[in-house]
XYZ file of C-alpha atoms in Angstrom:
149
model
C 15.141 123.518 -138.158
C 12.347 125.807 -139.158
C 11.474 123.810 -142.263
C 10.291 121.098 -140.042
C 7.621 123.458 -138.667
C 5.378 123.190 -141.905
C 3.004 120.496 -140.182
C 2.618 122.826 -137.319
C 0.471 125.240 -139.241
C -2.709 124.191 -137.447
C -5.288 126.395 -136.015
C -3.759 128.337 -133.198
C -5.263 130.519 -130.413
C -3.202 132.941 -128.581
C -4.118 134.730 -125.369
C -2.017 137.693 -125.521
C -2.668 138.671 -121.994
C -0.777 135.511 -120.983
C 2.320 136.733 -122.796
C 3.013 139.686 -120.283
C 5.088 138.579 -117.373
C 4.465 140.218 -113.959
C 6.206 143.544 -113.514
C 9.854 143.047 -112.957
C 13.009 145.064 -112.743
C 16.604 144.582 -113.458
C 19.578 146.658 -112.525
C 20.660 149.202 -115.171
C 23.534 147.957 -117.132
C 25.632 151.019 -116.782
C 25.335 151.381 -112.980
C 26.204 149.430 -109.882
C 23.976 151.688 -107.877
C 20.219 151.315 -107.038
C 19.170 152.274 -110.383
C 16.501 150.013 -111.961
C 15.069 149.602 -115.427
C 11.579 148.285 -116.186
C 11.646 145.112 -118.318
C 7.923 144.513 -118.634
C 7.217 147.078 -121.384
C 8.491 145.024 -124.283
C 8.301 141.336 -123.001
C 8.529 139.854 -126.447
C 11.665 141.874 -127.397
C 14.109 139.369 -129.219
C 11.318 136.954 -130.137
C 10.410 136.304 -133.682
C 6.714 135.661 -134.692
C 5.055 134.471 -137.906
C 1.360 135.497 -138.334
C 0.171 133.481 -141.296
C -2.787 135.369 -142.664
C -1.847 138.776 -141.342
C -3.533 140.785 -144.111
C -6.792 141.901 -142.442
C -9.112 141.005 -139.331
C -7.849 139.009 -136.377
C -4.612 138.096 -138.032
C -3.683 141.875 -138.667
C -4.750 142.720 -134.979
C -2.742 139.994 -133.503
C 0.300 140.940 -135.536
C -0.017 144.644 -134.282
C -0.523 143.396 -130.572
C 2.725 141.206 -130.897
C 4.472 144.350 -132.318
C 3.292 146.383 -129.245
C 5.036 143.797 -127.017
C 8.352 144.283 -128.991
C 8.352 141.178 -131.260
C 9.758 140.940 -134.861
C 6.558 139.847 -136.697
C 6.601 138.224 -139.999
C 3.301 138.998 -141.736
C 2.334 136.513 -144.493
C -0.467 136.146 -146.930
C -1.505 136.487 -150.573
C -2.605 140.229 -150.652
C 0.249 142.632 -151.665
C 0.304 146.022 -153.017
C -0.993 145.873 -156.626
C -2.337 142.430 -156.281
C -5.162 141.692 -153.795
C -6.867 138.334 -154.925
C -10.201 139.233 -153.276
C -10.105 142.867 -154.635
C -9.950 144.202 -151.133
C -7.598 147.002 -150.138
C -5.596 145.574 -147.355
C -2.098 144.202 -147.865
C 0.498 142.394 -145.786
C 2.960 145.243 -146.428
C 0.477 147.614 -144.743
C 0.119 145.340 -141.759
C 3.957 145.015 -141.337
C 4.094 148.883 -141.365
C 1.494 148.949 -138.573
C 3.559 146.426 -136.646
C 6.575 148.812 -136.871
C 4.422 151.892 -135.942
C 3.258 149.857 -132.881
C 6.911 149.378 -131.657
C 7.922 146.057 -133.068
C 9.704 145.020 -136.220
C 7.194 144.480 -139.030
C 8.405 142.230 -141.970
C 6.287 140.622 -144.797
C 6.402 137.878 -147.141
C 3.876 136.931 -149.819
C 2.860 133.318 -149.374
C 0.031 131.163 -150.649
C -0.261 128.931 -147.553
C -2.147 126.164 -149.641
C 1.178 125.626 -151.468
C 3.611 123.577 -149.283
C 6.527 124.649 -151.266
C 5.671 128.310 -150.691
C 5.405 127.665 -146.969
C 8.842 125.931 -146.881
C 10.173 128.969 -148.743
C 8.675 131.286 -146.154
C 10.119 129.361 -143.218
C 13.549 129.188 -145.131
C 13.449 133.004 -145.426
C 12.643 133.555 -141.728
C 15.503 131.111 -140.784
C 17.939 132.991 -143.048
C 17.000 136.396 -141.890
C 16.080 135.906 -138.185
C 17.602 132.427 -137.371
C 14.578 131.348 -135.263
C 10.806 131.276 -135.022
C 9.349 131.598 -131.376
C 5.669 132.212 -132.004
C 3.473 130.829 -134.837
C -0.020 132.127 -135.321
C -2.294 130.513 -137.910
C -5.043 132.933 -139.209
C -5.200 131.762 -142.854
C -8.396 131.785 -144.754
C -8.839 130.382 -148.143
C -12.616 130.219 -148.372
C -13.428 133.348 -150.215
C -14.356 131.360 -153.391
C -16.982 129.618 -151.161
C -18.596 132.809 -149.986
C -20.700 135.568 -151.400
C -19.650 138.880 -150.117
């Protein structure tokens, strides 16, 4: 169950280069001849990712990179259109749109990751809509109140 994944929200490092398998070929589904189709263009097709903290910076870029590889990417964070806690323009909806433009399926959900109930709700939503979670990236930041910008 995805709900049991809440404790897994620990700092995560992802080497995107390691996600790409070597070039491979599979026979085209509609042909018994020597017709071949490349399978390495979208190695994450069918995989579901959650990028916690996908609003801006590294989280946003990781979400887009996963989309380029064909993943369905859930972008979560606090900043949504009309309500950006830090007063900055970036939003998770915009990141999800960039994921889709990159070739993946971008989805978004507002979530305050400091609230365990909100994280449980996010995981339940992903489970209900996609049935699985293959990749978890933690890029959350909650230190804005501690920083002078």
